[in-house]
mmCIF file of C-alpha atoms and ligand atoms in Angstrom:
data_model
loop_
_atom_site.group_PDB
_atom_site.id
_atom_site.type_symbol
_atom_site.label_atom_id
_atom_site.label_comp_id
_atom_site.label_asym_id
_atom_site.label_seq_id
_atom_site.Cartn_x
_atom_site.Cartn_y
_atom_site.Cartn_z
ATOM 1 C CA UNK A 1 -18.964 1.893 -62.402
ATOM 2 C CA UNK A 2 -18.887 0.156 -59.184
ATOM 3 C CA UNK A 3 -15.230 -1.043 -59.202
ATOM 4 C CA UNK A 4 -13.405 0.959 -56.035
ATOM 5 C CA UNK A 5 -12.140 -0.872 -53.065
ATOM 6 C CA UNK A 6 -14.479 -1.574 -49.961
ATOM 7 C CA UNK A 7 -12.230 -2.147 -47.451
ATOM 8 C CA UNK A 8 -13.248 -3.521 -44.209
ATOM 9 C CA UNK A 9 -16.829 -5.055 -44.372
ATOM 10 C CA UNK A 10 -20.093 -2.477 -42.850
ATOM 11 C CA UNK A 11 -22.039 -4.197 -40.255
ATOM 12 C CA UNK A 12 -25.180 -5.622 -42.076
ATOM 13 C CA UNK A 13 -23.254 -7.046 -45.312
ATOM 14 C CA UNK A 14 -23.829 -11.018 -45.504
ATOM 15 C CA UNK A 15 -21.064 -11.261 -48.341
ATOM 16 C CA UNK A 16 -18.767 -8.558 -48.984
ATOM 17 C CA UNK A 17 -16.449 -8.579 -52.112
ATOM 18 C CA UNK A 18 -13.650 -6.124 -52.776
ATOM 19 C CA UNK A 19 -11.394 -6.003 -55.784
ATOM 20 C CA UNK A 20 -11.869 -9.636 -56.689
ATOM 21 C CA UNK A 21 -9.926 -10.628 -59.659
ATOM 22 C CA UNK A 22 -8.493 -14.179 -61.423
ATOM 23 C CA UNK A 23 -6.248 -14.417 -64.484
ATOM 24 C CA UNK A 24 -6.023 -17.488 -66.281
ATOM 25 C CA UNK A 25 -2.854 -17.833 -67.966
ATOM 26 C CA UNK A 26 -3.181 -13.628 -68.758
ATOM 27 C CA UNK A 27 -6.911 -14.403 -69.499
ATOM 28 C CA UNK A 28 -9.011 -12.170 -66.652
ATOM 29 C CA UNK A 29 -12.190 -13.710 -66.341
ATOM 30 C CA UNK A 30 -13.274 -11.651 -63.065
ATOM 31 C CA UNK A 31 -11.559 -8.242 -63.159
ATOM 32 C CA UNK A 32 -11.521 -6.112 -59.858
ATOM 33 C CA UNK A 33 -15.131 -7.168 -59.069
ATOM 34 C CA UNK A 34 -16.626 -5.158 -56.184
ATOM 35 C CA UNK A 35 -20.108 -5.678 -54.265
ATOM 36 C CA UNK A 36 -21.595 -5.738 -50.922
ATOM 37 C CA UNK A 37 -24.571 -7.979 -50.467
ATOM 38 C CA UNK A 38 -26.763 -7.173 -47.480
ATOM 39 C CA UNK A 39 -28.224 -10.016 -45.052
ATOM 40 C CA UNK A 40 -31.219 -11.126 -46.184
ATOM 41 C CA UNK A 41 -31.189 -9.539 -49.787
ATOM 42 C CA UNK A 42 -31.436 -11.517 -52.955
ATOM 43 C CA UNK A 43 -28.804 -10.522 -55.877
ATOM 44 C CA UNK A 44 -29.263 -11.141 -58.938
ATOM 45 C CA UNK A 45 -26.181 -11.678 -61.628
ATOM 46 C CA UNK A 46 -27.297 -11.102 -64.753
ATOM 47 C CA UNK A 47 -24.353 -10.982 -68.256
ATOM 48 C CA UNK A 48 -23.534 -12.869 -71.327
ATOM 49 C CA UNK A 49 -22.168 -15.901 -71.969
ATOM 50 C CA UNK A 50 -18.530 -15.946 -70.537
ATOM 51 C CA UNK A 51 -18.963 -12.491 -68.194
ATOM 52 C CA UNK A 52 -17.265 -14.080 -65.405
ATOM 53 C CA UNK A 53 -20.376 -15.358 -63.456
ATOM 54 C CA UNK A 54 -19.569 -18.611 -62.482
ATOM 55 C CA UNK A 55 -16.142 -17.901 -61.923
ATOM 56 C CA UNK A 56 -16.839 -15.214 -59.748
ATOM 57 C CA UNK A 57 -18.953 -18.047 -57.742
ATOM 58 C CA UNK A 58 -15.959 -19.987 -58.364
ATOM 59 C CA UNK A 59 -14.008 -17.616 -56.363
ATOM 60 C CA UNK A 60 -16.250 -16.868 -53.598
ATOM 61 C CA UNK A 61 -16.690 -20.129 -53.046
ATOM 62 C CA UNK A 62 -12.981 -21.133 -53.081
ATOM 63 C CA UNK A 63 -13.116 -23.179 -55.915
ATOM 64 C CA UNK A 64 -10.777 -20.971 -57.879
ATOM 65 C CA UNK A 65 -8.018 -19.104 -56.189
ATOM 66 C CA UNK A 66 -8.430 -15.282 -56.806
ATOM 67 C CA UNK A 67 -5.565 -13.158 -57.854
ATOM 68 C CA UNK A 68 -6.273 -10.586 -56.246
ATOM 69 C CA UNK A 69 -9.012 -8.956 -54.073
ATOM 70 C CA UNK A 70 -10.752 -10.241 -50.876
ATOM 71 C CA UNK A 71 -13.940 -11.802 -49.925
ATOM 72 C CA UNK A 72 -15.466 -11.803 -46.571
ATOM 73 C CA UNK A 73 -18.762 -13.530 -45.200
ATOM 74 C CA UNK A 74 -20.433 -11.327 -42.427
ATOM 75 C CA UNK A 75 -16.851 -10.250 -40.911
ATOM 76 C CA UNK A 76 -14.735 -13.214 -41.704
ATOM 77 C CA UNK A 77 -12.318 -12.932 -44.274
ATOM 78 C CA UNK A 78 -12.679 -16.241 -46.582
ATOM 79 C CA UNK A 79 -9.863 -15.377 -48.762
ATOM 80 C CA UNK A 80 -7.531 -18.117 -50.284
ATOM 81 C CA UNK A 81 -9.192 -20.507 -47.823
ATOM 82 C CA UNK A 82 -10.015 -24.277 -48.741
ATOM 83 C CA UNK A 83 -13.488 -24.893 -50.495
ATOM 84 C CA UNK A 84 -14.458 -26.879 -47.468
ATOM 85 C CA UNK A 85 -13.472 -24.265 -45.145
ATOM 86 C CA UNK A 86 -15.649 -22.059 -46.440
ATOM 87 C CA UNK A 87 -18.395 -23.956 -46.857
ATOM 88 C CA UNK A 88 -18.137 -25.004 -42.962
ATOM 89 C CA UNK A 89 -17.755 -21.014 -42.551
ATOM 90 C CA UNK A 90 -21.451 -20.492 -43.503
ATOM 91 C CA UNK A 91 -21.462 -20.533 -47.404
ATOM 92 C CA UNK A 92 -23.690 -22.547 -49.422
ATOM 93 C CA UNK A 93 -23.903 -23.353 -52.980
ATOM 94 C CA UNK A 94 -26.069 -25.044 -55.593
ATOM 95 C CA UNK A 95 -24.205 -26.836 -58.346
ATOM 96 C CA UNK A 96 -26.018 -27.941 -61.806
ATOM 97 C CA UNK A 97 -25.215 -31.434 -60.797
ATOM 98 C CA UNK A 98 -27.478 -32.050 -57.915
ATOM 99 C CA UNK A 99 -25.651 -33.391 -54.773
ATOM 100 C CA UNK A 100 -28.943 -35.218 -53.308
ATOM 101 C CA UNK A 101 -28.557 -38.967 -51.714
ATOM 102 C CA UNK A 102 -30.232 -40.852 -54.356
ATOM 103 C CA UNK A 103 -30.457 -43.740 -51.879
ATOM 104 C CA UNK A 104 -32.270 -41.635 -48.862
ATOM 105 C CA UNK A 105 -35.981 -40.305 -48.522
ATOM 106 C CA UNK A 106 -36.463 -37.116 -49.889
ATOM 107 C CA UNK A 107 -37.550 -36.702 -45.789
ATOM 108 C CA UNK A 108 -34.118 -38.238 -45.235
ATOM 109 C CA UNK A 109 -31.937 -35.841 -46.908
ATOM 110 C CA UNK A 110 -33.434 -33.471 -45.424
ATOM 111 C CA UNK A 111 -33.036 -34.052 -42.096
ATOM 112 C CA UNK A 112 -29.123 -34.788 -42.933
ATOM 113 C CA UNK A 113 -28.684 -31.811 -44.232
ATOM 114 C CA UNK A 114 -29.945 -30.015 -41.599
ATOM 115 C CA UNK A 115 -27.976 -32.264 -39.086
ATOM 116 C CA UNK A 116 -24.573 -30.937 -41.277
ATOM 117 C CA UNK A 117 -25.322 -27.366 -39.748
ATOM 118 C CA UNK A 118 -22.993 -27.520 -36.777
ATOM 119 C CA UNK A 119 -25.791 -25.856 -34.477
ATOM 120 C CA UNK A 120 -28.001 -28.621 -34.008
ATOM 121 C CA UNK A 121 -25.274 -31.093 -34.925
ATOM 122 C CA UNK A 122 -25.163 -31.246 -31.288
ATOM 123 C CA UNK A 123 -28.584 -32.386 -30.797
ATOM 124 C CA UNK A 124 -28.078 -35.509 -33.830
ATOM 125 C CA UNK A 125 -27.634 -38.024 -31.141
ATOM 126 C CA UNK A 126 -30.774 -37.198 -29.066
ATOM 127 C CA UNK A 127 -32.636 -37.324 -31.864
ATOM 128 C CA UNK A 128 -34.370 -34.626 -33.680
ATOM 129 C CA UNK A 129 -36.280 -31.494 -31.284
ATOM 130 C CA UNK A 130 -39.811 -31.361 -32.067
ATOM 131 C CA UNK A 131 -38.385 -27.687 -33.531
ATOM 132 C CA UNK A 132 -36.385 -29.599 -35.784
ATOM 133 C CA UNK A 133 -39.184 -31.721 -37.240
ATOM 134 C CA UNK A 134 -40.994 -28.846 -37.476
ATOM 135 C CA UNK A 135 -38.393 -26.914 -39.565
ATOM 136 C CA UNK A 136 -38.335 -29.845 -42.126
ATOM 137 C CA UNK A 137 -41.806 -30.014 -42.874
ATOM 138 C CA UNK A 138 -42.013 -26.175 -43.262
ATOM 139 C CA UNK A 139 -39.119 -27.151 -45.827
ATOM 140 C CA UNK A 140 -41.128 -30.036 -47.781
ATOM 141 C CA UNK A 141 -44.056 -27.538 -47.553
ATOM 142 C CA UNK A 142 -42.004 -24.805 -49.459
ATOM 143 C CA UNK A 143 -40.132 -26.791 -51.674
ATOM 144 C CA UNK A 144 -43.553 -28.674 -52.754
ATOM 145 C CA UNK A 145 -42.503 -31.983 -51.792
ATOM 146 C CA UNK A 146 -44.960 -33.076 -48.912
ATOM 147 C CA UNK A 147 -46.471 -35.922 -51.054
ATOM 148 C CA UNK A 148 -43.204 -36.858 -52.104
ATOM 149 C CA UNK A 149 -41.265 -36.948 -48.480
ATOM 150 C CA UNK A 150 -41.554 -41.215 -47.943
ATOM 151 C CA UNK A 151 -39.962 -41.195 -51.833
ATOM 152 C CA UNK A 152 -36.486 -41.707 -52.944
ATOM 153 C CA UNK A 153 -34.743 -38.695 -53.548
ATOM 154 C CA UNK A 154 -33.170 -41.012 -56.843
ATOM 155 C CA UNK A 155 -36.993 -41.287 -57.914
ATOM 156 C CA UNK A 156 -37.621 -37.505 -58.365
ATOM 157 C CA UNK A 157 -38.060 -35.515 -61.664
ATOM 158 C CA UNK A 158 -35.242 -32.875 -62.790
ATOM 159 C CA UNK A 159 -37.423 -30.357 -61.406
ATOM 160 C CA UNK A 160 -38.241 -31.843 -58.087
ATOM 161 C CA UNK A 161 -34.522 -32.800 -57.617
ATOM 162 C CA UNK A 162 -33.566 -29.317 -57.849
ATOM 163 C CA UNK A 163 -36.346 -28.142 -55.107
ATOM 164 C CA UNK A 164 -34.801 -31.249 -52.873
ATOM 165 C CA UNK A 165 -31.949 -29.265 -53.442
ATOM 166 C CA UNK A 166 -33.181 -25.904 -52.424
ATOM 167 C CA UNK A 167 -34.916 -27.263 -49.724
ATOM 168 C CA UNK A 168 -31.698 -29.164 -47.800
ATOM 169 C CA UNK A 169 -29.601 -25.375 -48.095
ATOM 170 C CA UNK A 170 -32.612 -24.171 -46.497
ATOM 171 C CA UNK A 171 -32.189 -27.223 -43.823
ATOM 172 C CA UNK A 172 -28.437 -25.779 -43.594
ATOM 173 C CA UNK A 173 -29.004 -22.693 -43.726
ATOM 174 C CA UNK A 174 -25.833 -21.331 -44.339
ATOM 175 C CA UNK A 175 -25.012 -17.515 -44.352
ATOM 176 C CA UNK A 176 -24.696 -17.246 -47.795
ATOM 177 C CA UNK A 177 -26.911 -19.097 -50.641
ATOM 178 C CA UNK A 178 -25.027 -19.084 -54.535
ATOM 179 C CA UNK A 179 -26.963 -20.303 -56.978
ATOM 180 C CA UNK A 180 -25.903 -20.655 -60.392
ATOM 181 C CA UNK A 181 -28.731 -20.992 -63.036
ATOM 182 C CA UNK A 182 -31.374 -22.864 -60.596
ATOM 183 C CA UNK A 183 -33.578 -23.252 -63.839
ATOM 184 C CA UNK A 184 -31.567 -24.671 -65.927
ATOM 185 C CA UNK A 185 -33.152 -27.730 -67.940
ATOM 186 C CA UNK A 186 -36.784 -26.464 -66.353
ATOM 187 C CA UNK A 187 -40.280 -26.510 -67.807
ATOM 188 C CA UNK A 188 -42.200 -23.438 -67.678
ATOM 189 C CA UNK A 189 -44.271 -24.401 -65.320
ATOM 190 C CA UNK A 190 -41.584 -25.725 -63.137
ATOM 191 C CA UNK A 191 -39.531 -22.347 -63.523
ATOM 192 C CA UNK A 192 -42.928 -20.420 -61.911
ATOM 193 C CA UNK A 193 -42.851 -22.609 -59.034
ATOM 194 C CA UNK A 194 -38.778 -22.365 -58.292
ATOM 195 C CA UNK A 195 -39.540 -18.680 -58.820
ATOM 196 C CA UNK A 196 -42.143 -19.093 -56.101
ATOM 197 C CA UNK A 197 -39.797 -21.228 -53.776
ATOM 198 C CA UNK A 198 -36.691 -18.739 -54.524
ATOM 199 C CA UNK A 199 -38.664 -15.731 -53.587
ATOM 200 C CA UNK A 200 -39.873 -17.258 -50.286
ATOM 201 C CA UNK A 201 -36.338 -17.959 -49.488
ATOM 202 C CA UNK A 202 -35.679 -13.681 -49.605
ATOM 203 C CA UNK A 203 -35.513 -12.240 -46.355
ATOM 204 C CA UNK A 204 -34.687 -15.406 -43.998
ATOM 205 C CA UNK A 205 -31.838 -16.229 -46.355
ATOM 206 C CA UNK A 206 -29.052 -14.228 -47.994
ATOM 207 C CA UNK A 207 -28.737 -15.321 -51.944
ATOM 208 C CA UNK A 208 -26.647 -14.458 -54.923
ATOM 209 C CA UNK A 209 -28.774 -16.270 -57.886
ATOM 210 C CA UNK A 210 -27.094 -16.200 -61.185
ATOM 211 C CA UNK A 211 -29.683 -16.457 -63.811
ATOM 212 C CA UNK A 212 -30.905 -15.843 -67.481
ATOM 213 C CA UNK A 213 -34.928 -16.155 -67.861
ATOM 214 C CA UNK A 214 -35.432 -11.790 -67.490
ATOM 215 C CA UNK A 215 -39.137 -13.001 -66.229
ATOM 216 C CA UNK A 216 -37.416 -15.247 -63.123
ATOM 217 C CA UNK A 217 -35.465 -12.214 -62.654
ATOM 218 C CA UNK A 218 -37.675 -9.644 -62.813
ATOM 219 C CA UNK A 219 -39.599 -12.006 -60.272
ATOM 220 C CA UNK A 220 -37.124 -12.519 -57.567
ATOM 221 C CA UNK A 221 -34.358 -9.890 -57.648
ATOM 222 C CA UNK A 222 -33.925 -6.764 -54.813
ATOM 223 C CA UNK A 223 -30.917 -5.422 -56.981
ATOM 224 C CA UNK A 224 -29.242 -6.432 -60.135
ATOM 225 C CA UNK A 225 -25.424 -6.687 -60.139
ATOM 226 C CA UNK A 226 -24.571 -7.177 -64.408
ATOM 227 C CA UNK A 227 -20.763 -8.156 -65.352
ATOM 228 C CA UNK A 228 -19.648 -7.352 -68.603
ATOM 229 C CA UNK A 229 -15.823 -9.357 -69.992
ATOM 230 C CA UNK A 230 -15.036 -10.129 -66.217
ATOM 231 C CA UNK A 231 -16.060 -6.431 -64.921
ATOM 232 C CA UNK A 232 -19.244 -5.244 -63.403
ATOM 233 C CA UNK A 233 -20.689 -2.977 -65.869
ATOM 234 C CA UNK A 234 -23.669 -1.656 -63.616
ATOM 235 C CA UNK A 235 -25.721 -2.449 -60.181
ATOM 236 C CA UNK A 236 -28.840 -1.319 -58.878
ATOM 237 C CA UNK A 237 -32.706 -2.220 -58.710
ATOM 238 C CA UNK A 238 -34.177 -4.007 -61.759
ATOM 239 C CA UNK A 239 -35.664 -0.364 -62.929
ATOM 240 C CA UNK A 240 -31.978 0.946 -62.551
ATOM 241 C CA UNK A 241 -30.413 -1.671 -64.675
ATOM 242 C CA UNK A 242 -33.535 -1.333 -67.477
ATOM 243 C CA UNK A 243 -32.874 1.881 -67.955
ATOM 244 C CA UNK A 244 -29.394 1.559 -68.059
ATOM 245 C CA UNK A 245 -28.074 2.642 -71.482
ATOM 246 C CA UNK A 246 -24.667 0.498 -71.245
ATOM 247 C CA UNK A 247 -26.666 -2.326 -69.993
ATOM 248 C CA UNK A 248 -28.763 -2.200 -72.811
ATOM 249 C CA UNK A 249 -25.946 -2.204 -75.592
ATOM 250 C CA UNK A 250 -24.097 -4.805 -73.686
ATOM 251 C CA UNK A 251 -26.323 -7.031 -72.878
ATOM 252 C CA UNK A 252 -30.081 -6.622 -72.753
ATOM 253 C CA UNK A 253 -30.898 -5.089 -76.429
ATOM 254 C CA UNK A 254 -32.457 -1.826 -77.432
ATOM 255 C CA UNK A 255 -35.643 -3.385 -76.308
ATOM 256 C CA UNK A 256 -34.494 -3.800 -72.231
ATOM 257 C CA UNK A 257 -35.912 -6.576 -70.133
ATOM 258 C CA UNK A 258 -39.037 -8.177 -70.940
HETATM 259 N N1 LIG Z 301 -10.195 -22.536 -65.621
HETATM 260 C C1 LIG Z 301 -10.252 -21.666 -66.647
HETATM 261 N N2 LIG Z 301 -9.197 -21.458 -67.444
HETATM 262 C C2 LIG Z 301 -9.236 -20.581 -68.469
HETATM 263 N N3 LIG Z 301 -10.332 -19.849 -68.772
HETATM 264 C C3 LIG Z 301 -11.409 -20.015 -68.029
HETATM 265 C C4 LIG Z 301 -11.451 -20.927 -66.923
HETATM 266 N N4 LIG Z 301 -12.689 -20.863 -66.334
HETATM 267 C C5 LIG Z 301 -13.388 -19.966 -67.067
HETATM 268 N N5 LIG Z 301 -12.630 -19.459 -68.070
HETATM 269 C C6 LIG Z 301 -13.051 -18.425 -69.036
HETATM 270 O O1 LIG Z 301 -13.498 -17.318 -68.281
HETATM 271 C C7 LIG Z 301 -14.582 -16.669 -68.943
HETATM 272 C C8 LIG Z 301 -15.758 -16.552 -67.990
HETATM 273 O O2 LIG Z 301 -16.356 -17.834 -67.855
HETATM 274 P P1 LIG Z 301 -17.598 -18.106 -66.902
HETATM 275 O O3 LIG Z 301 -17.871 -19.563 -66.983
HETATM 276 O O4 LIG Z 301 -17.323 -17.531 -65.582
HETATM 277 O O5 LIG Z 301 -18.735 -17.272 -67.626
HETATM 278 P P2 LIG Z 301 -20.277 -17.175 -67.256
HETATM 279 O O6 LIG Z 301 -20.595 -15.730 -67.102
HETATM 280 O O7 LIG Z 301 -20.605 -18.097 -66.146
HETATM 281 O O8 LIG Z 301 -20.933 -17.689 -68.623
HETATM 282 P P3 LIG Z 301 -22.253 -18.602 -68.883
HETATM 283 O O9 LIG Z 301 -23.407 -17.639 -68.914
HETATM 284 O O10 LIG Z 301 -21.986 -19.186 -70.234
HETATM 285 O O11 LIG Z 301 -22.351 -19.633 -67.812
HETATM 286 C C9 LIG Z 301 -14.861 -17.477 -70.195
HETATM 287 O O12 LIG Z 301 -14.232 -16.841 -71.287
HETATM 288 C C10 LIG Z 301 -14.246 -18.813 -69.888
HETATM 289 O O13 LIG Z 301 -13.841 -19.458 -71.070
HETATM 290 MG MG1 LIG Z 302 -21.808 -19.792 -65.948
#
């Protein structure tokens, strides 16, 4: 059980969380939930239906006020702070409704959300840097969406809609990616490719992905954080939490991931 308090965040920890907890009415949904995510590692969080995932997103995120506990991004302390506050701190997240501009090229949205990270904010009135342009068609590249860029972003398919998405918190790049269910409502075939996208994303960005296919996971994860009734029940590397005996009665089955 990974459940004592971290205290003050180690250098090299994108998203630090220590003793995070919410009631609701006497109801604990997250229950002293404690993790350090390293910069540029991808975390998986894997648990049943009602484990506290989303409100433990909820909380990061400052959606949801915690009861208790603290949450820091690099060194910052983000606790109790307003939503919008901590997104301008560096935190990014994907919702299931996407937040594209319908009206705007898929190009278009792009570029604005790159604009909305405060570092080349500067530059908005100039005009884009040659760098800039650049860095957003590397983004339409990954993302798939090169043919598409002259498009309306209100003219894309669920799928493509969601890589928009991905793509313009890549244009932000914020300190912190949270993802909750990115392939929700996908095909098969578009689940390979976010898979593809997600994975390319490791490394040059910092994400906590919650998620359900055990083939996406298996996929993208470094290490494997599972809640169980608002607590996490284990954390480790997807070979850690397979052969984790509690895992496996909680949640995965006798069988373990497939
Ligand atoms: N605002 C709220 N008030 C009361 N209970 C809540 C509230 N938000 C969530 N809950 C409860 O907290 C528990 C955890 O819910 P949560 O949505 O975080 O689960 P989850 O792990 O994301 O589940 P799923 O896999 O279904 O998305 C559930 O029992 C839910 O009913
Ligand atoms: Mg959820």
């Amino acid at each position: 059980m990974i459940q004592n308090p971290i205290g003050a965040p180690a250098s090299g920890a994108a998203l630090t969380i220590d003793g995070l907890t919410v009631d609701f009415a006497g109801f604990r949904a997250v229950d002293t939930v404690s993790t350090v995510v390293e910069a540029g590692e991808l975390r998986v969080l894997l648990g049943a239906n009602g484990a506290g995932k989303t409100t433990l997103m909820d909380l990061i995120s400052g959606k949801t006020l915690p009861t208790a506990g603290r949450v820091f991004l690099g060194e910052r302390e983000i606790t109790g702070l307003e939503e919008h506050r901590i997104s301008q701190a560096g935190l990014g997240r994907k919702f299931q409704i996407p937040s594209v501009f319908r009206d705007l090229t898929v190009r278009r949205n792009l570029e604005v959300a790159a604009c909305r990270n405060p570092g080349v904010f500067a530059n908005l009135r100039l005009g884009f840097s040659p760098a800039q342009t650049r860095r957003v068609e590397d983004i339409l590249d990954q993302v798939g969406l090169v043919t598409r860029q002259e498009d309306d972003a209100g003219s894309l398919s669920h799928g493509e809609t969601q890589w928009l998405e991905l793509g313009m918190l890549m244009a932000q790049d914020p300190k912190v990616i949270l993802l909750d269910e990115p392939t929700a409502g996908m095909t098969e075939a578009e689940t390979m490719k976010t898979a593809a996208i997600i994975k390319a994303m490791r490394g040059r960005h910092t994400l906590v992905v919650v998620e359900h296919d055990m083939a996406f996971v298996k996929e993208i994860a470094n290490r494997i954080t599972v809640m169980h009734l608002g607590r996490v029940l284990a954390e480790g590397s997807v070979a850690d939490i397979e052969a984790n005996a509690e895992v496996r009665a909680a949640y995965l089955g006798a069988k373990g991931i497939r």
